[in-house]
Coordinates of C-alpha atoms (C1' of nucleotides) in Angstrom, one line a residue:
Chain A
X208 CA 104.1 76.8 101.9
X209 CA 104.6 80.0 100.2
X210 CA 106.1 82.2 102.8
X211 CA 109.6 81.7 101.5
X212 CA 109.1 83.3 98.2
X213 CA 107.8 86.5 99.7
X214 CA 110.2 89.3 100.4
X215 CA 110.1 90.1 104.1
X216 CA 112.9 92.5 104.3
X217 CA 112.4 96.0 105.5
X218 CA 111.3 97.3 108.8
X219 CA 107.8 98.0 107.6
X220 CA 106.6 101.5 108.1
X221 CA 104.4 102.4 111.0
X222 CA 101.6 103.0 108.6
X223 CA 100.7 99.4 107.8
X224 CA 99.2 96.8 109.9
X225 CA 101.6 93.9 110.8
X226 CA 99.3 91.4 109.2
X227 CA 101.9 89.2 107.7
X228 CA 102.8 87.6 110.9
X229 CA 101.2 84.2 110.4
X230 CA 101.6 81.0 112.3
X231 CA 100.6 77.4 111.9
X232 CA 100.0 75.4 108.8
X233 CA 97.7 77.7 106.9
X234 CA 99.1 81.0 106.1
X235 CA 97.1 83.1 103.6
X236 CA 100.0 85.0 102.2
X237 CA 99.5 85.7 98.5
X238 CA 102.0 84.4 96.1
X239 CA 101.1 87.0 93.6
X240 CA 101.7 90.2 95.5
X241 CA 104.5 91.6 97.7
X242 CA 103.6 92.8 101.2
X243 CA 102.1 96.2 101.5
X244 CA 104.3 97.8 104.1
X245 CA 107.9 98.0 102.9
X246 CA 107.1 99.2 99.4
X247 CA 103.6 100.6 98.9
X248 CA 104.3 101.3 95.3
X249 CA 105.3 97.8 94.4
X250 CA 102.3 96.4 96.3
X251 CA 100.0 98.9 94.6
X252 CA 101.2 98.1 91.1
X253 CA 101.0 94.4 91.7
X254 CA 97.5 94.7 93.0
X255 CA 96.3 96.7 90.0
X256 CA 97.6 94.1 87.6
X257 CA 97.1 90.9 89.5
X258 CA 93.5 91.7 90.6
X259 CA 92.8 92.3 87.0
X260 CA 91.7 95.9 87.4
X261 CA 94.0 97.2 84.7
X262 CA 96.6 96.3 82.1
X263 CA 99.2 98.6 80.7
X264 CA 98.4 99.6 77.2
X265 CA 100.8 99.7 74.3
X266 CA 100.8 103.5 74.7
X267 CA 103.1 105.1 77.3
X268 CA 101.2 106.1 80.4
X269 CA 97.8 104.7 79.4
X270 CA 95.9 101.9 81.0
X271 CA 93.3 99.5 79.9
X272 CA 90.5 99.3 82.4
X273 CA 89.6 95.7 82.6
X274 CA 86.1 94.4 83.4
X275 CA 86.7 94.1 87.1
X276 CA 88.3 97.6 87.3
X277 CA 85.5 99.0 85.1
X278 CA 83.1 97.4 87.6
X279 CA 84.6 99.5 90.3
X280 CA 84.3 102.6 88.1
X281 CA 80.7 101.9 87.4
X282 CA 79.9 101.7 91.1
X283 CA 81.6 105.0 91.7
X284 CA 80.0 106.5 88.6
X285 CA 76.5 105.5 89.6
X286 CA 76.9 106.8 93.2
X287 CA 78.0 110.2 91.8
X288 CA 75.6 110.3 89.0
X289 CA 72.7 109.6 91.2
X290 CA 73.7 112.5 93.5
X291 CA 74.3 114.8 90.5
X292 CA 70.7 114.2 89.4
X293 CA 69.4 114.6 92.9
X294 CA 71.0 118.1 93.0
X295 CA 69.4 119.1 89.7
X296 CA 72.1 118.4 87.2
X297 CA 71.7 116.8 83.8
X298 CA 74.3 114.9 81.7
X299 CA 75.4 116.1 78.3
X300 CA 78.4 115.6 76.1
X301 CA 80.9 118.1 74.6
X302 CA 83.6 117.4 72.0
X303 CA 86.9 116.0 72.6
X304 CA 88.7 118.4 70.4
X305 CA 89.2 122.1 71.2
X306 CA 90.4 124.7 68.6
X307 CA 93.6 126.4 69.8
X308 CA 92.1 129.8 69.3
X309 CA 89.4 129.0 71.8
X310 CA 91.7 127.5 74.3
X311 CA 93.9 130.6 74.5
X312 CA 91.2 133.0 75.5
X313 CA 91.5 132.6 79.2
X314 CA 95.1 133.5 79.8
X315 CA 95.7 131.9 83.1
X316 CA 93.9 128.8 82.1
X317 CA 96.0 128.2 79.0
X318 CA 99.2 129.0 80.8
X319 CA 98.3 126.5 83.5
X320 CA 97.5 123.7 81.1
X321 CA 100.0 124.4 78.2
X322 CA 102.6 121.9 79.4
X323 CA 100.2 119.0 79.4
X324 CA 98.0 119.6 76.4
X325 CA 98.2 117.0 73.5
X326 CA 97.6 118.4 70.1
X327 CA 96.1 117.1 66.9
X328 CA 97.9 118.7 63.9
X329 CA 96.8 116.6 61.0
X330 CA 93.4 115.3 59.7
X331 CA 93.8 112.4 57.5
X332 CA 96.7 113.3 55.2
X333 CA 96.2 117.0 55.4
X334 CA 97.9 119.3 58.0
X335 CA 95.3 121.3 59.9
X336 CA 95.2 125.1 59.5
X337 CA 94.5 125.3 63.2
X338 CA 95.8 122.9 65.9
X339 CA 93.1 121.1 67.9
X340 CA 93.7 120.4 71.6
X341 CA 92.6 117.1 73.0
X342 CA 90.7 118.3 76.1
X343 CA 92.6 118.4 79.3
X344 CA 89.3 119.7 80.8
X345 CA 86.4 121.3 79.2
X346 CA 85.8 124.8 80.7
X347 CA 86.7 126.3 77.3
X348 CA 84.4 124.4 75.1
X349 CA 81.6 124.4 77.6
X350 CA 82.0 128.1 78.2
X351 CA 81.8 128.7 74.5
X352 CA 78.5 126.9 74.2
X353 CA 77.0 128.4 77.4
X354 CA 77.7 131.8 75.8
X355 CA 75.3 130.8 73.0
X356 CA 72.7 129.4 75.3
X357 CA 72.5 132.2 77.8
X358 CA 70.7 135.4 77.0
X359 CA 68.6 136.1 80.0
X360 CA 68.7 135.5 83.7
X361 CA 65.8 133.2 83.0
X362 CA 68.3 130.9 81.2
X363 CA 70.2 130.4 84.4
X364 CA 71.3 128.4 86.2
X365 CA 72.7 125.9 83.7
X366 CA 73.6 122.7 85.6
X367 CA 75.4 120.2 83.4
X368 CA 77.7 117.3 84.0
X369 CA 79.6 115.1 81.5
X370 CA 81.2 111.7 81.8
X371 CA 84.3 111.8 79.6
X372 CA 87.9 111.0 79.1
X373 CA 90.5 113.7 79.1
X374 CA 94.2 113.7 78.2
X375 CA 97.0 115.4 80.1
X376 CA 100.6 114.8 79.0
X377 CA 102.0 113.8 82.3
X378 CA 105.7 113.1 82.7
X379 CA 105.3 110.3 85.2
X380 CA 102.3 108.0 85.3
X381 CA 100.8 105.4 87.6
X382 CA 97.7 103.3 87.2
X383 CA 94.6 105.3 88.2
X384 CA 96.7 108.0 90.1
X385 CA 98.1 109.6 87.0
X386 CA 97.6 108.4 83.5
X387 CA 97.9 110.3 80.2
X388 CA 94.2 109.6 79.5
X389 CA 91.8 109.3 82.4
X390 CA 88.1 108.9 83.0
X391 CA 86.3 111.4 85.1
X392 CA 83.2 113.5 85.3
X393 CA 83.3 117.2 85.0
X394 CA 80.4 119.4 86.1
X395 CA 80.0 122.8 84.6
X396 CA 77.5 125.3 85.9
X397 CA 76.6 128.9 85.2
X398 CA 74.7 131.1 87.7
X399 CA 73.3 134.6 87.8
X400 CA 74.9 135.5 91.1
X401 CA 78.1 134.9 92.9
X402 CA 76.5 133.6 96.0
X403 CA 74.5 131.1 94.0
X404 CA 77.7 129.9 92.3
X405 CA 79.5 129.6 95.6
X406 CA 76.7 127.5 97.0
X407 CA 77.0 125.2 94.1
X408 CA 80.7 124.8 94.6
X409 CA 80.2 123.8 98.2
X410 CA 77.2 121.6 97.4
X411 CA 79.3 119.6 95.0
X412 CA 82.3 119.4 97.3
X413 CA 79.9 117.9 99.9
X414 CA 78.7 115.4 97.3
X415 CA 82.4 114.3 96.9
X416 CA 82.8 114.0 100.6
X417 CA 79.6 111.9 100.8
X418 CA 80.7 109.6 98.1
X419 CA 84.3 109.3 99.2
X420 CA 83.3 108.5 102.8
X421 CA 80.0 106.7 102.5
X422 CA 80.5 104.8 99.3
X423 CA 84.3 104.4 98.9
X424 CA 84.8 104.4 102.7
X425 CA 87.7 106.7 102.2
X426 CA 87.7 109.4 104.9
X427 CA 88.8 112.9 103.6
X428 CA 89.4 116.4 104.7
X429 CA 87.7 119.1 102.7
X430 CA 89.0 122.6 102.4
X431 CA 90.2 125.3 100.1
X432 CA 93.4 125.0 98.0
X433 CA 96.1 127.6 98.5
X434 CA 96.9 130.0 95.7
X435 CA 99.7 127.9 94.3
X436 CA 97.6 124.8 94.2
X437 CA 94.5 126.5 92.7
X438 CA 93.0 125.4 89.4
X439 CA 94.3 127.5 86.5
X440 CA 91.7 130.2 85.9
X441 CA 89.8 129.7 89.1
X442 CA 89.2 132.2 91.9
X443 CA 88.8 129.5 94.5
X444 CA 89.5 125.8 94.4
X445 CA 88.2 123.4 97.0
X446 CA 89.3 119.8 97.4
X447 CA 88.9 116.7 99.3
X448 CA 92.1 115.1 100.5
X449 CA 92.7 111.5 101.5
X450 CA 95.7 110.1 103.3
X451 CA 97.5 107.1 101.9
X452 CA 99.2 104.4 104.0
X453 CA 102.6 105.8 103.1
X454 CA 101.7 109.1 104.6
X455 CA 101.2 111.0 101.4
X456 CA 98.0 112.9 100.6
X457 CA 95.9 112.3 97.6
X458 CA 93.6 114.9 96.2
X459 CA 90.4 112.9 95.3
X460 CA 88.0 115.6 94.1
X461 CA 87.9 119.3 93.3
X462 CA 85.3 122.0 93.0
X463 CA 86.1 125.4 91.6
X464 CA 84.6 128.8 91.9
X465 CA 85.5 130.3 88.5
X466 CA 84.1 133.7 89.3
X467 CA 83.4 135.6 86.1
X468 CA 86.8 134.7 84.6
X469 CA 85.5 132.3 82.0
X470 CA 82.3 134.2 81.4
X471 CA 84.4 137.2 80.4
X472 CA 86.8 135.1 78.3
X473 CA 84.0 133.2 76.5
X474 CA 81.4 135.9 76.7
X475 CA 78.7 134.3 78.8
X476 CA 76.4 137.3 79.3
X477 CA 72.8 137.7 80.3
X478 CA 70.3 140.5 80.9
X479 CA 69.2 140.6 84.5
X480 CA 65.8 141.6 86.0
X481 CA 66.8 145.2 85.5
X482 CA 67.8 144.7 81.9
X483 CA 71.4 145.3 82.9
X484 CA 73.9 143.0 81.0
X485 CA 76.0 140.9 83.4
X486 CA 78.5 138.2 83.1
X487 CA 77.5 134.8 84.5
X488 CA 79.3 133.2 87.5
X489 CA 80.5 129.7 86.6
X490 CA 81.8 126.7 88.5
X491 CA 83.3 123.4 87.6
X492 CA 84.0 120.3 89.6
X493 CA 85.4 116.9 89.0
X494 CA 86.2 113.5 90.3
X495 CA 88.3 110.9 88.4
X496 CA 89.1 107.3 88.5
X497 CA 92.0 108.4 90.7
X498 CA 89.4 107.9 93.5
X499 CA 89.8 104.2 92.8
X500 CA 93.5 104.5 93.4
X501 CA 92.8 106.0 96.8
X502 CA 90.4 103.2 97.6
X503 CA 92.9 100.5 96.6
X504 CA 95.7 102.0 98.8
X505 CA 93.6 102.9 101.7
X506 CA 91.8 99.6 102.1
X507 CA 94.1 96.9 100.7
X508 CA 96.2 94.6 102.8
X509 CA 98.9 92.0 102.4
X510 CA 96.3 89.6 101.1
X511 CA 95.3 92.0 98.3
X512 CA 92.5 94.3 97.6
X513 CA 89.7 95.0 100.1
X514 CA 86.7 96.5 98.4
X515 CA 84.1 98.3 100.5
X516 CA 80.7 96.6 99.8
X517 CA 79.1 99.6 98.3
X518 CA 81.9 99.7 95.7
X519 CA 82.2 96.0 95.2
X520 CA 81.2 94.7 91.7
X521 CA 80.8 91.3 93.5
X522 CA 79.5 91.6 97.1
X523 CA 79.7 87.9 97.8
X524 CA 81.2 84.8 96.2
X525 CA 79.9 81.3 96.8
X526 CA 82.6 78.6 96.9
X527 CA 81.1 75.1 96.8
X528 CA 83.3 72.5 98.6
X529 CA 83.0 69.5 96.3
X530 CA 84.0 66.2 97.9
X531 CA 84.4 62.7 96.7
X532 CA 82.8 63.2 93.4
X533 CA 79.4 64.1 94.9
X534 CA 77.6 66.9 93.3
X535 CA 75.7 67.7 96.5
X536 CA 77.6 70.9 97.2
X537 CA 77.4 72.1 93.7
X538 CA 73.6 71.6 93.6
X539 CA 73.1 73.3 96.9
X540 CA 75.5 76.2 95.8
X541 CA 73.5 76.8 92.7
X542 CA 70.3 77.0 94.6
X543 CA 71.9 79.3 97.1
X544 CA 73.2 81.5 94.2
X545 CA 69.7 81.7 92.7
X546 CA 68.3 82.7 96.1
X547 CA 70.8 85.4 96.8
X548 CA 70.7 86.8 93.4
X549 CA 67.0 87.0 93.6
X550 CA 67.4 88.8 96.9
X551 CA 69.3 91.5 95.0
X552 CA 72.8 90.6 96.1
X553 CA 75.7 91.1 93.7
X554 CA 76.7 87.5 94.0
X555 CA 79.0 85.2 92.1
X556 CA 79.2 81.4 92.1
X557 CA 82.7 80.0 91.6
X558 CA 82.4 76.6 89.9
X559 CA 85.9 76.7 88.5
X560 CA 87.8 73.4 88.6
X561 CA 90.2 74.6 91.3
X562 CA 90.7 73.6 94.9
X563 CA 88.9 75.6 97.4
X564 CA 92.1 77.1 98.8
X565 CA 92.9 78.6 95.4
X566 CA 89.5 80.1 95.2
X567 CA 89.7 81.6 98.6
X568 CA 93.1 83.2 97.9
X569 CA 91.9 84.4 94.5
X570 CA 88.8 86.2 95.8
X571 CA 90.6 87.6 98.7
X572 CA 93.1 89.1 96.4
X573 CA 90.3 90.6 94.4
X574 CA 88.8 92.0 97.6
X575 CA 85.3 90.5 97.5
X576 CA 83.8 91.5 100.9
X577 CA 82.0 88.2 101.7
X578 CA 82.9 84.6 100.9
X579 CA 80.2 81.9 101.3
X580 CA 81.6 78.4 101.7
X581 CA 79.2 75.6 101.2
X582 CA 80.3 72.0 101.8
X583 CA 79.0 68.7 103.1
X584 CA 79.5 69.8 106.8
X585 CA 77.5 72.9 106.2
X586 CA 74.7 71.2 104.3
X587 CA 74.4 68.6 107.1
X588 CA 73.8 71.4 109.5
X589 CA 71.7 73.5 107.2
X590 CA 74.2 76.4 107.2
X591 CA 76.7 78.1 105.1
X592 CA 80.1 79.3 106.3
X593 CA 80.4 83.0 105.8
X594 CA 83.8 84.7 105.9
X595 CA 84.4 88.5 106.0
X596 CA 87.2 90.0 104.0
X597 CA 87.5 93.0 106.3
X598 CA 88.7 90.9 109.2
X599 CA 91.9 89.0 109.7
X600 CA 91.9 85.3 109.7
X601 CA 91.0 84.1 113.2
X602 CA 89.7 87.5 114.3
X603 CA 86.5 87.6 116.2
X604 CA 83.6 87.5 113.8
X605 CA 85.7 86.8 110.8
X606 CA 83.9 83.5 110.1
X607 CA 80.4 82.4 111.0
X608 CA 77.9 79.6 110.3
X609 CA 74.7 81.1 109.0
X610 CA 71.5 79.1 108.7
X611 CA 70.6 78.9 105.0
X612 CA 67.2 80.4 105.6
X613 CA 68.7 83.5 107.1
X614 CA 71.6 83.8 104.6
X615 CA 70.4 86.7 102.4
X616 CA 69.3 88.9 105.3
X617 CA 72.5 88.0 107.2
X618 CA 74.6 88.9 104.2
X619 CA 72.9 92.2 103.9
X620 CA 73.7 92.9 107.6
X621 CA 77.3 91.8 107.2
X622 CA 77.8 94.0 104.2
X623 CA 76.6 97.0 106.1
X624 CA 78.9 96.0 109.0
X625 CA 81.8 95.6 106.7
X626 CA 81.2 98.9 105.1
X627 CA 81.1 100.6 108.5
X628 CA 84.1 98.7 109.8
X629 CA 86.3 99.6 106.8
X630 CA 85.4 103.2 107.0
X631 CA 86.1 103.1 110.8
X632 CA 89.5 101.5 110.2
X633 CA 90.4 104.1 107.6
X634 CA 89.2 107.0 109.7
X635 CA 91.2 105.7 112.7
X636 CA 94.2 105.7 110.4
X637 CA 93.6 109.2 109.2
X638 CA 92.9 110.6 112.6
X639 CA 95.9 108.9 114.2
X640 CA 98.1 110.4 111.4
X641 CA 96.7 113.9 111.6
X642 CA 99.0 115.8 113.8
X643 CA 98.6 119.3 115.1
X644 CA 102.0 120.9 115.7
X645 CA 103.0 124.2 117.1
X646 CA 106.8 123.9 116.9
X647 CA 108.5 124.9 113.7
X648 CA 111.3 122.3 113.7
X649 CA 108.8 119.6 114.6
X650 CA 106.6 120.7 111.7
X651 CA 109.4 120.4 109.2
X652 CA 110.5 117.1 110.5
X653 CA 107.1 115.5 110.4
X654 CA 106.3 116.8 107.0
X655 CA 109.6 115.6 105.6
X656 CA 109.0 112.2 107.2
X657 CA 105.5 111.9 105.7
X658 CA 104.1 111.5 109.1
X659 CA 100.6 112.2 107.8
X660 CA 98.4 115.3 107.6
X661 CA 100.3 117.9 109.5
X662 CA 97.9 120.5 110.8
X663 CA 99.1 124.0 111.5
X664 CA 98.0 127.6 111.7
X665 CA 99.4 129.0 108.5
X666 CA 100.2 132.5 107.1
X667 CA 98.9 131.5 103.6
X668 CA 101.8 133.2 101.9
X669 CA 103.2 131.8 98.7
X670 CA 106.8 132.4 99.8
X671 CA 106.2 130.4 103.0
X672 CA 104.7 127.5 101.1
X673 CA 107.5 127.6 98.5
X674 CA 110.0 127.4 101.3
X675 CA 108.3 124.5 102.9
X676 CA 108.2 122.8 99.6
X677 CA 111.9 123.4 98.9
X678 CA 112.8 122.0 102.3
X679 CA 110.4 119.0 102.5
X680 CA 108.8 118.6 99.1
X681 CA 105.4 119.0 100.8
X682 CA 102.8 121.6 100.2
X683 CA 99.6 122.7 101.8
X684 CA 96.8 120.2 101.0
X685 CA 93.9 122.4 101.9
X686 CA 92.9 125.2 104.2
X687 CA 90.1 126.0 106.5
X688 CA 89.2 128.9 108.8
X689 CA 91.3 129.6 111.8
X690 CA 89.6 130.5 115.0
X691 CA 91.5 132.9 117.2
X692 CA 94.9 134.5 116.6
X693 CA 98.0 132.4 116.0
X694 CA 101.3 132.6 114.3
X695 CA 102.3 130.5 111.3
X696 CA 104.1 127.4 112.5
X697 CA 106.1 127.3 109.3
X698 CA 107.5 130.8 109.4
X699 CA 106.3 132.8 112.4
X700 CA 104.3 135.4 110.5
X701 CA 100.7 136.0 111.6
X702 CA 98.5 133.0 110.7
X703 CA 95.4 133.5 108.6
X704 CA 94.1 129.9 108.2
X705 CA 94.5 126.4 109.4
X706 CA 96.2 124.1 106.9
X707 CA 97.0 120.5 106.4
X708 CA 100.5 120.0 105.0
X709 CA 101.7 116.8 103.5
X710 CA 103.6 115.4 100.5
X711 CA 101.2 114.7 97.8
X712 CA 100.6 112.1 95.1
Chain B
rC63 C1' 112.5 116.3 81.6
rG64 C1' 117.2 115.3 84.9
rG65 C1' 119.6 111.0 88.2
rG66 C1' 119.5 105.8 89.0
rG67 C1' 117.7 100.7 87.9
rC68 C1' 115.4 97.1 84.7
rG69 C1' 113.4 94.7 79.9
rU70 C1' 114.9 86.7 78.6
rA71 C1' 108.0 81.8 78.5
rG72 C1' 101.5 84.3 80.9
rC73 C1' 104.2 85.6 86.1
rU74 C1' 108.8 85.9 89.2
rC75 C1' 113.5 85.4 87.7
rA76 C1' 118.6 82.6 86.4
rG77 C1' 122.0 82.8 82.3
rC78 C1' 125.4 88.1 80.3
rU79 C1' 131.4 89.5 83.9
rU80 C1' 134.8 85.4 80.4
rG81 C1' 130.2 85.5 72.9
rG82 C1' 129.3 79.1 70.8
rU83 C1' 122.5 79.3 69.1
rA84 C1' 118.0 79.4 76.1
rG85 C1' 116.7 77.4 81.5
rA86 C1' 114.0 77.0 86.5
rG87 C1' 109.8 77.7 89.7
rC88 C1' 104.9 79.0 89.4
rG89 C1' 101.0 79.3 85.8
rC90 C1' 98.8 77.0 81.2
rU91 C1' 96.7 72.3 78.1
rG92 C1' 95.2 66.8 78.4
rC93 C1' 94.1 62.4 81.4
rG94 C1' 93.7 60.3 86.2
rU95 C1' 93.5 60.6 91.6
rU96 C1' 91.9 64.8 94.6
rC97 C1' 89.0 69.0 96.8
rG98 C1' 86.9 72.7 104.5
rG99 C1' 93.3 77.5 103.1
rG100 C1' 97.2 78.0 97.4
rA101 C1' 97.2 69.2 95.9
rC102 C1' 99.7 65.1 93.4
rG103 C1' 101.1 61.7 89.2
rC104 C1' 101.8 61.0 84.0
rA105 C1' 102.0 63.4 79.3
rG106 C1' 102.4 68.2 76.7
rA107 C1' 102.4 73.3 74.8
rG108 C1' 104.8 77.8 75.1
rG109 C1' 110.4 82.5 74.0
rU110 C1' 112.5 86.2 66.4
rC111 C1' 116.1 86.9 74.7
rA112 C1' 111.8 94.8 74.0
rC113 C1' 113.1 96.9 69.2
rA114 C1' 116.8 98.7 65.4
rG115 C1' 121.6 99.0 63.8
rG116 C1' 126.9 97.6 64.6
rU117 C1' 131.3 94.4 65.9
rU118 C1' 132.2 89.0 65.1
rC119 C1' 133.0 82.9 61.7
rA120 C1' 129.3 83.2 65.7
rA121 C1' 125.5 88.0 69.9
rA122 C1' 120.5 87.0 75.1
rU123 C1' 125.8 88.0 76.3
rC124 C1' 130.1 93.2 73.6
rC125 C1' 129.1 98.5 71.3
rU126 C1' 125.5 102.4 69.6
rG127 C1' 120.7 104.1 69.2
rC128 C1' 115.7 103.8 70.4
rC129 C1' 111.0 102.3 72.9
rG130 C1' 108.9 100.8 77.4
rC131 C1' 108.6 99.9 82.8
rC132 C1' 110.2 100.9 88.0
rC133 C1' 112.4 104.2 91.8
rC134 C1' 114.2 109.3 93.2
rG135 C1' 113.6 114.5 91.8
rA136 C1' 111.1 118.7 88.9
rC137 C1' 105.7 119.3 86.8
rC138 C1' 100.5 118.0 87.4
rA139 C1' 93.5 115.2 88.8

RNA sequence: CGGGGCGUAGCUCAGCUUGGUAGAGCGCUGCGUUCGGGACGCAGAGGUCACAGGUUCAAAUCCUGCCGCCCCGACCA
């Protein structure tokens, strides 16, 4: 069949499942994508394009999000948005363009973003008297407006989110993971007290953990960023970090305690209960379509994408097996489609004029969690054949015959099981590649080899982190409290925190 | 932005060394036979060889420039 035209060279890293070993006459090895293990990058790019998530745009570093990819984004969006609303936030919209004079008010912030800001210098045919930045993020413009809206402690807190695009002039781009323009949400809040702001920062970080793990089925570690990894202008930055199959970490969401830095730069002041004028405490937090990149890499396999049900634009696809010119299967499939749709399932009926095998491979590559086959044999027995995308072919429970009357309830159960199984698989990977080390040489070796999340007691010193980076190109991903006394595994100084180190995307 | 690689049909690529006016497989269109893991027959369509200059009687092929993509670094969601 098609095994010959697939590159099988390369030992295959320890990170990927050896799923390509197929035997017998039916080997579901996709023609369209290379195997995942030897070259994650090649696999990833192929998946993004072949599964029709994105296309490259005629602008360097920009992607077109195609309908199926946008469907993924919408799922993520609605999961987040729902949680933002539940935690008291409202959506709003701030302008894309930011006057240069505004941007430069918070010194650290400007300095941090300067290298990646895109500028508008001309309007129509006239040069502008002041350059306009295309937002790389919106703290500046939001802060400016909050200053106008806040007079009294009674005006606080302000809890606003916006769903927008931002532009950052990146040197090196990859679909979803790093593009010049990307979609995200940015939450911006202002509070009367530091403790209230800090609570907000943690609350939203927990929302990200919830969505990453329970919706995208991507297990993450949460913690605080080191000084060098902190958001420009923030006092504290917290992140969730996922681990990719090649052993690199991916920051999938951030939440910043901005202290009073932006309030002072943009003059967000209020009178408190004692009529004393105070600066507000602000926060910001964001998750981007990069999360989709994490989902793709974490769950995909050699057959293509695997989408966790809660993220799947299509939860189940019905493939009628048409035989001998009879329309029996087609009729039954249409009925089934109507039933499942009515039951609330995101279901698709594939009536394309293709052979079943083509359809199977196609939907597998697109990662649809459930495939429902309906042919003469099934109909004779009053069942449909249901196949799970999260299991390997021939694996226990991968395929089952489900009585038609029970199909919608059975699908719901299976989707729940698939979601749980995919998360469990990903979590097993994360845990098995999270390595506590206490030996310095071992630490450097593992981090250099991208062995995973390398967990050590750490001194938290910038010099130490710089040294690790120079030696291994890895940095701390995030930090959490250390219990007890310990020495830094990287340098031998007294440790202050526990830290995950890894090379990052 | 440095180092390396690559741009030829929708996709994967051959042709380039040694210039002579473009090919394969898959995909696509039509008809027919098929349809429970990537079918087969017949008939077709599709490329200013990334782009711009230059050398030459003649450039996909040689030279220069430029744009884009991929990989490795540096920088970052």
